[in-house]
Tab-separated table of C-alpha atoms and ligand atoms in Angstrom:
chain	number	residue	atom	x	y	z
A	1	UNK	CA	35.147	107.003	110.657
A	2	UNK	CA	35.445	110.772	111.171
A	3	UNK	CA	36.830	112.762	108.252
A	4	UNK	CA	39.734	115.181	108.429
A	5	UNK	CA	41.585	117.441	106.026
A	6	UNK	CA	45.355	117.830	106.256
A	7	UNK	CA	45.752	121.086	104.352
A	8	UNK	CA	49.513	120.921	103.808
A	9	UNK	CA	52.228	118.464	102.878
A	10	UNK	CA	53.625	117.041	106.152
A	11	UNK	CA	55.716	114.021	107.177
A	12	UNK	CA	54.100	110.898	105.643
A	13	UNK	CA	54.490	108.893	108.868
A	14	UNK	CA	52.335	111.488	110.660
A	15	UNK	CA	49.688	110.979	107.977
A	16	UNK	CA	49.899	107.226	108.668
A	17	UNK	CA	49.269	107.912	112.370
A	18	UNK	CA	46.219	109.997	111.506
A	19	UNK	CA	44.914	107.260	109.198
A	20	UNK	CA	44.697	104.909	112.189
A	21	UNK	CA	41.839	107.083	113.444
A	22	UNK	CA	40.428	109.038	110.527
A	23	UNK	CA	39.465	109.077	106.900
A	24	UNK	CA	42.206	111.484	105.748
A	25	UNK	CA	41.933	113.919	102.836
A	26	UNK	CA	45.587	114.975	102.413
A	27	UNK	CA	46.319	118.028	100.287
A	28	UNK	CA	49.888	117.791	99.025
A	29	UNK	CA	49.974	120.542	96.417
A	30	UNK	CA	50.387	124.311	96.601
A	31	UNK	CA	48.744	126.283	99.399
A	32	UNK	CA	44.953	125.942	99.151
A	33	UNK	CA	43.014	129.067	98.235
A	34	UNK	CA	40.368	130.103	100.772
A	35	UNK	CA	37.683	128.919	98.349
A	36	UNK	CA	39.328	125.527	97.915
A	37	UNK	CA	39.952	125.183	101.663
A	38	UNK	CA	36.281	126.013	102.276
A	39	UNK	CA	35.173	123.428	99.726
A	40	UNK	CA	37.428	120.690	101.105
A	41	UNK	CA	36.294	121.361	104.698
A	42	UNK	CA	32.560	121.151	103.928
A	43	UNK	CA	32.255	117.501	105.025
A	44	UNK	CA	35.122	117.341	107.555
A	45	UNK	CA	35.107	116.869	111.328
A	46	UNK	CA	38.606	118.213	111.828
A	47	UNK	CA	41.526	119.835	110.029
A	48	UNK	CA	45.271	120.218	110.335
A	49	UNK	CA	46.526	123.551	109.012
A	50	UNK	CA	49.816	125.438	109.002
A	51	UNK	CA	49.104	129.136	108.723
A	52	UNK	CA	46.030	128.752	106.487
A	53	UNK	CA	43.461	131.471	107.261
A	54	UNK	CA	40.323	130.144	108.948
A	55	UNK	CA	37.550	132.621	109.719
A	56	UNK	CA	33.791	132.868	110.099
A	57	UNK	CA	32.923	132.117	106.453
A	58	UNK	CA	35.093	128.985	106.340
A	59	UNK	CA	33.592	127.722	109.615
A	60	UNK	CA	30.022	128.485	108.509
A	61	UNK	CA	30.546	126.380	105.388
A	62	UNK	CA	31.823	123.442	107.427
A	63	UNK	CA	28.974	122.550	109.817
A	64	UNK	CA	30.611	119.341	111.091
A	65	UNK	CA	34.005	120.884	111.790
A	66	UNK	CA	34.864	120.694	115.511
A	67	UNK	CA	38.607	121.313	115.619
A	68	UNK	CA	41.323	122.988	113.588
A	69	UNK	CA	44.826	122.061	114.665
A	70	UNK	CA	47.521	124.519	113.603
A	71	UNK	CA	51.044	123.185	113.108
A	72	UNK	CA	52.606	126.365	114.558
A	73	UNK	CA	52.723	128.107	117.886
A	74	UNK	CA	51.407	131.323	116.288
A	75	UNK	CA	47.736	131.203	115.368
A	76	UNK	CA	47.078	134.650	113.952
A	77	UNK	CA	45.653	132.799	110.934
A	78	UNK	CA	42.672	131.797	113.114
A	79	UNK	CA	39.846	134.248	113.786
A	80	UNK	CA	39.378	133.145	117.397
A	81	UNK	CA	36.191	135.190	117.868
A	82	UNK	CA	34.664	133.166	115.014
A	83	UNK	CA	35.979	129.904	116.521
A	84	UNK	CA	34.382	130.776	119.869
A	85	UNK	CA	31.098	131.822	118.279
A	86	UNK	CA	30.918	128.529	116.377
A	87	UNK	CA	32.199	126.403	119.295
A	88	UNK	CA	35.093	125.177	117.178
A	89	UNK	CA	38.292	124.329	119.009
A	90	UNK	CA	41.608	125.723	117.807
A	91	UNK	CA	44.890	124.137	118.883
A	92	UNK	CA	48.545	125.059	118.340
A	93	UNK	CA	52.018	123.595	118.930
A	94	UNK	CA	53.833	125.565	121.648
A	95	UNK	CA	57.040	124.674	123.504
A	96	UNK	CA	58.449	122.013	121.163
A	97	UNK	CA	59.948	124.751	118.986
A	98	UNK	CA	61.301	127.076	121.687
A	99	UNK	CA	64.972	126.102	121.548
A	100	UNK	CA	65.280	125.736	117.759
A	101	UNK	CA	63.575	129.075	117.253
A	102	UNK	CA	65.748	130.792	119.865
A	103	UNK	CA	68.873	129.316	118.224
A	104	UNK	CA	67.730	130.727	114.917
A	105	UNK	CA	67.049	134.150	116.411
A	106	UNK	CA	70.654	134.215	117.511
A	107	UNK	CA	71.877	133.023	114.127
A	108	UNK	CA	69.995	135.815	112.350
A	109	UNK	CA	71.017	138.456	114.882
A	110	UNK	CA	74.667	137.477	114.635
A	111	UNK	CA	74.560	137.233	110.847
A	112	UNK	CA	73.110	140.748	110.698
A	113	UNK	CA	75.474	142.226	113.290
A	114	UNK	CA	78.593	140.673	111.758
A	115	UNK	CA	77.460	141.133	108.148
A	116	UNK	CA	77.841	137.468	107.305
A	117	UNK	CA	75.396	137.236	104.395
A	118	UNK	CA	76.477	140.554	102.920
A	119	UNK	CA	80.195	139.651	102.975
A	120	UNK	CA	79.520	136.159	101.669
A	121	UNK	CA	77.655	137.554	98.643
A	122	UNK	CA	80.584	139.902	98.023
A	123	UNK	CA	83.067	137.038	98.246
A	124	UNK	CA	80.998	134.815	95.932
A	125	UNK	CA	80.860	137.672	93.447
A	126	UNK	CA	84.664	137.443	93.203
A	127	UNK	CA	85.266	140.853	94.743
A	128	UNK	CA	87.780	139.792	97.428
A	129	UNK	CA	91.238	141.008	96.362
A	130	UNK	CA	92.921	141.786	99.692
A	131	UNK	CA	92.410	142.016	103.448
A	132	UNK	CA	90.846	145.371	104.245
A	133	UNK	CA	91.156	146.872	107.732
A	134	UNK	CA	87.734	148.456	107.605
A	135	UNK	CA	85.962	145.917	105.438
A	136	UNK	CA	82.530	144.822	106.683
A	137	UNK	CA	82.854	146.364	110.125
A	138	UNK	CA	79.949	145.199	112.224
A	139	UNK	CA	78.492	145.579	115.705
A	140	UNK	CA	79.761	143.475	118.631
A	141	UNK	CA	77.530	140.942	120.296
A	142	UNK	CA	79.708	140.047	123.306
A	143	UNK	CA	79.197	142.493	126.147
A	144	UNK	CA	76.435	144.381	124.330
A	145	UNK	CA	72.802	144.985	125.298
A	146	UNK	CA	70.117	142.630	124.059
A	147	UNK	CA	66.590	144.031	123.850
A	148	UNK	CA	63.893	141.364	123.644
A	149	UNK	CA	60.383	142.497	122.753
A	150	UNK	CA	57.991	139.697	123.740
A	151	UNK	CA	59.181	137.711	126.753
A	152	UNK	CA	57.193	134.508	126.299
A	153	UNK	CA	58.748	131.077	126.153
A	154	UNK	CA	60.801	131.741	123.007
A	155	UNK	CA	61.860	135.175	124.250
A	156	UNK	CA	63.047	133.596	127.476
A	157	UNK	CA	64.975	130.880	125.624
A	158	UNK	CA	66.608	133.592	123.554
A	159	UNK	CA	67.502	135.679	126.609
A	160	UNK	CA	68.900	132.642	128.444
A	161	UNK	CA	71.556	132.284	125.737
A	162	UNK	CA	72.774	135.844	126.364
A	163	UNK	CA	74.633	134.797	129.525
A	164	UNK	CA	77.361	133.147	127.484
A	165	UNK	CA	77.887	136.418	125.636
A	166	UNK	CA	78.056	138.487	128.799
A	167	UNK	CA	75.169	140.627	127.599
A	168	UNK	CA	72.911	142.904	129.512
A	169	UNK	CA	69.324	141.804	128.846
A	170	UNK	CA	66.441	144.252	128.782
A	171	UNK	CA	62.951	143.269	127.729
A	172	UNK	CA	59.557	144.689	126.972
A	173	UNK	CA	56.389	142.667	127.241
A	174	UNK	CA	52.656	143.235	127.713
A	175	UNK	CA	53.252	142.470	131.373
A	176	UNK	CA	56.354	141.833	133.464
A	177	UNK	CA	57.410	138.212	133.816
A	178	UNK	CA	57.672	136.644	137.289
A	179	UNK	CA	60.517	137.998	139.454
A	180	UNK	CA	62.198	134.577	139.553
A	181	UNK	CA	62.322	134.498	135.737
A	182	UNK	CA	63.748	138.028	135.645
A	183	UNK	CA	66.349	136.908	138.198
A	184	UNK	CA	67.226	133.716	136.317
A	185	UNK	CA	67.656	135.596	133.044
A	186	UNK	CA	69.184	138.643	134.694
A	187	UNK	CA	66.664	140.579	132.618
A	188	UNK	CA	65.452	144.088	133.339
A	189	UNK	CA	61.972	145.231	132.338
A	190	UNK	CA	62.005	148.389	130.213
A	191	UNK	CA	59.444	150.529	128.447
A	192	UNK	CA	59.463	150.072	124.698
A	193	UNK	CA	60.981	153.509	124.238
A	194	UNK	CA	63.728	152.882	126.773
A	195	UNK	CA	64.517	149.498	125.220
A	196	UNK	CA	64.768	150.955	121.722
A	197	UNK	CA	67.141	153.658	122.941
A	198	UNK	CA	69.425	151.355	124.911
A	199	UNK	CA	69.531	148.061	123.010
A	200	UNK	CA	72.372	147.197	120.653
A	201	UNK	CA	70.358	144.302	119.291
A	202	UNK	CA	66.560	144.278	119.272
A	203	UNK	CA	64.876	140.919	118.738
A	204	UNK	CA	61.125	140.582	118.183
A	205	UNK	CA	59.435	137.500	119.619
A	206	UNK	CA	55.882	138.701	120.209
A	207	UNK	CA	52.681	137.254	118.740
A	208	UNK	CA	50.969	139.104	115.910
A	209	UNK	CA	47.736	140.759	116.997
A	210	UNK	CA	45.888	143.835	115.727
A	211	UNK	CA	47.454	145.780	118.596
A	212	UNK	CA	50.960	144.620	117.623
A	213	UNK	CA	50.607	145.676	113.981
A	214	UNK	CA	53.651	147.802	113.092
A	215	UNK	CA	55.059	147.694	116.617
A	216	UNK	CA	58.265	148.756	114.883
A	217	UNK	CA	58.008	151.471	112.246
A	218	UNK	CA	59.520	154.833	111.333
A	219	UNK	CA	58.996	156.349	114.807
A	220	UNK	CA	60.732	153.391	116.453
A	221	UNK	CA	63.694	153.342	114.041
A	222	UNK	CA	64.212	157.007	114.885
A	223	UNK	CA	64.767	156.028	118.516
A	224	UNK	CA	67.257	153.205	117.876
A	225	UNK	CA	71.044	153.535	117.833
A	226	UNK	CA	72.588	153.847	114.351
A	227	UNK	CA	74.778	150.846	115.255
A	228	UNK	CA	71.798	148.711	116.324
A	229	UNK	CA	70.360	145.642	114.642
A	230	UNK	CA	66.746	144.474	114.447
A	231	UNK	CA	65.792	140.798	114.173
A	232	UNK	CA	62.248	139.596	113.506
A	233	UNK	CA	61.517	135.906	114.123
A	234	UNK	CA	57.929	136.576	115.209
A	235	UNK	CA	55.460	137.449	112.457
A	236	UNK	CA	55.237	139.662	109.444
A	237	UNK	CA	53.242	142.827	110.120
A	238	UNK	CA	54.919	143.445	113.473
A	239	UNK	CA	57.508	145.439	111.514
A	240	UNK	CA	56.579	148.036	108.928
A	241	UNK	CA	58.744	146.566	106.170
A	242	UNK	CA	58.664	149.729	104.018
A	243	UNK	CA	59.879	151.805	106.980
A	244	UNK	CA	62.559	149.188	107.641
A	245	UNK	CA	63.871	149.459	104.080
A	246	UNK	CA	64.152	153.210	104.561
A	247	UNK	CA	65.893	152.840	107.943
A	248	UNK	CA	68.393	150.390	106.448
A	249	UNK	CA	69.018	152.533	103.369
A	250	UNK	CA	69.597	155.687	105.340
A	251	UNK	CA	71.660	153.797	107.967
A	252	UNK	CA	69.262	154.867	110.684
A	253	UNK	CA	70.013	151.373	111.998
A	254	UNK	CA	72.983	149.216	111.013
A	255	UNK	CA	71.376	145.986	109.905
A	256	UNK	CA	68.424	143.638	110.208
A	257	UNK	CA	67.656	139.941	110.160
A	258	UNK	CA	64.211	138.886	108.974
A	259	UNK	CA	62.601	135.456	108.916
A	260	UNK	CA	59.032	136.753	108.504
A	261	UNK	CA	57.455	139.395	106.274
A	262	UNK	CA	54.327	141.402	105.644
A	263	UNK	CA	52.367	139.462	103.018
A	264	UNK	CA	54.784	136.505	102.928
A	265	UNK	CA	55.702	134.549	100.902
A	266	UNK	CA	55.598	137.724	98.809
A	267	UNK	CA	57.863	140.328	100.277
A	268	UNK	CA	58.429	144.013	99.790
A	269	UNK	CA	60.708	143.927	96.699
A	270	UNK	CA	62.749	146.818	98.089
A	271	UNK	CA	64.036	144.495	100.815
A	272	UNK	CA	65.929	142.610	98.103
A	273	UNK	CA	67.770	145.758	97.114
A	274	UNK	CA	69.282	146.657	100.495
A	275	UNK	CA	72.500	144.849	101.379
A	276	UNK	CA	72.368	145.232	105.162
A	277	UNK	CA	69.513	142.813	105.755
A	278	UNK	CA	69.671	139.035	106.093
A	279	UNK	CA	66.555	137.384	104.662
A	280	UNK	CA	65.385	133.842	105.381
A	281	UNK	CA	62.103	132.166	104.370
A	282	UNK	CA	60.267	131.627	107.701
A	283	UNK	CA	62.511	128.773	108.838
A	284	UNK	CA	63.199	129.625	112.492
A	285	UNK	CA	61.653	126.363	113.689
A	286	UNK	CA	62.966	124.336	110.760
A	287	UNK	CA	65.122	121.587	112.180
A	288	UNK	CA	64.230	117.987	111.370
A	289	UNK	CA	63.564	117.173	115.027
A	290	UNK	CA	61.504	120.270	115.756
A	291	UNK	CA	59.329	120.153	112.649
A	292	UNK	CA	58.647	116.455	113.383
A	293	UNK	CA	57.735	117.327	116.967
A	294	UNK	CA	55.408	120.088	115.731
A	295	UNK	CA	53.709	117.781	113.221
A	296	UNK	CA	53.238	115.037	115.816
A	297	UNK	CA	51.904	117.500	118.381
A	298	UNK	CA	49.461	118.891	115.811
A	299	UNK	CA	48.319	115.305	115.157
A	300	UNK	CA	48.045	114.599	118.926
A	301	UNK	CA	45.828	117.656	119.292
A	302	UNK	CA	43.579	116.612	116.430
A	303	UNK	CA	43.290	112.992	117.556
A	304	UNK	CA	42.465	113.915	121.149
A	305	UNK	CA	40.091	116.743	120.238
A	306	UNK	CA	38.063	114.377	118.041
A	307	UNK	CA	37.747	111.926	120.949
A	308	UNK	CA	40.298	109.365	119.804
A	309	UNK	CA	43.573	107.960	121.162
A	310	UNK	CA	44.973	107.833	124.689
A	311	UNK	CA	44.113	111.505	125.480
A	312	UNK	CA	40.578	111.386	124.027
A	313	UNK	CA	38.769	114.626	124.882
A	314	UNK	CA	41.900	116.218	126.412
A	315	UNK	CA	43.957	117.763	123.592
A	316	UNK	CA	47.328	118.962	124.902
A	317	UNK	CA	47.198	122.511	123.507
A	318	UNK	CA	43.686	123.958	123.294
A	319	UNK	CA	43.679	127.677	122.467
A	320	UNK	CA	40.014	128.142	123.479
A	321	UNK	CA	39.387	125.289	125.953
A	322	UNK	CA	35.993	126.715	126.971
A	323	UNK	CA	34.398	125.299	123.811
A	324	UNK	CA	35.415	121.703	124.604
A	325	UNK	CA	32.279	119.609	125.076
A	326	UNK	CA	29.942	122.257	123.639
A	327	UNK	CA	27.750	121.489	120.629
A	328	UNK	CA	28.803	123.039	117.339
A	329	UNK	CA	26.881	126.204	116.564
B	1	LIG	C1	55.193	129.136	114.463
B	1	LIG	O1	55.197	128.031	115.024
B	1	LIG	O2	54.390	130.003	114.736
B	1	LIG	C2	56.207	129.330	113.422
B	1	LIG	O3	56.286	130.646	112.987
B	1	LIG	C3	55.949	128.398	112.260
B	1	LIG	O4	57.142	127.785	112.014
């Protein structure tokens, strides 16, 4: 039987599925250190990860490893150049999380714009004595301009919801989406600078890459409206968190909603000291149904990539399909 490592706690019934095909080493404790991950992978044919960093050194120490299946759509934890050099397949879990993640983007954006977390903390602290005409004034959503940076599948799901709020949708992306998608979403392509100037609510849904590091920092906050909000449901590192703290403190922008952070799960401690930011612990895809779908899709990818099950040899979501069928190097 081939051996696999499941590097994270996941749904036990998914582990049972994997056990039908593999000898499973299931790590259920805290996140594995790189050293421990390397050690546990040394004799494995495949692995299921969720954000664990896998690069050249880890792959070199695991000569049998042929596939690493990430339980996430984002795979910035994989060094894909190293995967390609070693002929190791990487897989991810796109699509199944689009709607839950888009819902959550809206929840964060609305919470930031309407100061929901901030006012709730104030209420819980027993500070509510009377109705105040100018208490917790926020920024409207209905009829405003939504600026989506990153118009992939989640960005599109997010933009689709804007119709019900009568919003104008502008977007920025590496390349323009197909005209029929622009028409369906009533979305106008804009340069990043134009989007930052015009949007009332900027939402980030782009993958993290070296090029996207600090896509939003001090220079970008300077271009945004003082009434604008910024929501990040993409990845930490896309926003310069220190610059964001400053922009929130000085009211250069009105508010922010963050689900992801530079260096998470550790975050810039200054973020905890500014009231006009809503902070959640990377849970945009966290509904029971969606996390189950992600776990099962990650298992499907692993099973198929290791030549087992009904899709043997044809994993549904290969990131680097060119390595399929090539000998490990
Ligand atoms: C993803 O799928 O990339 C999410 O950020 C993990 O929930």
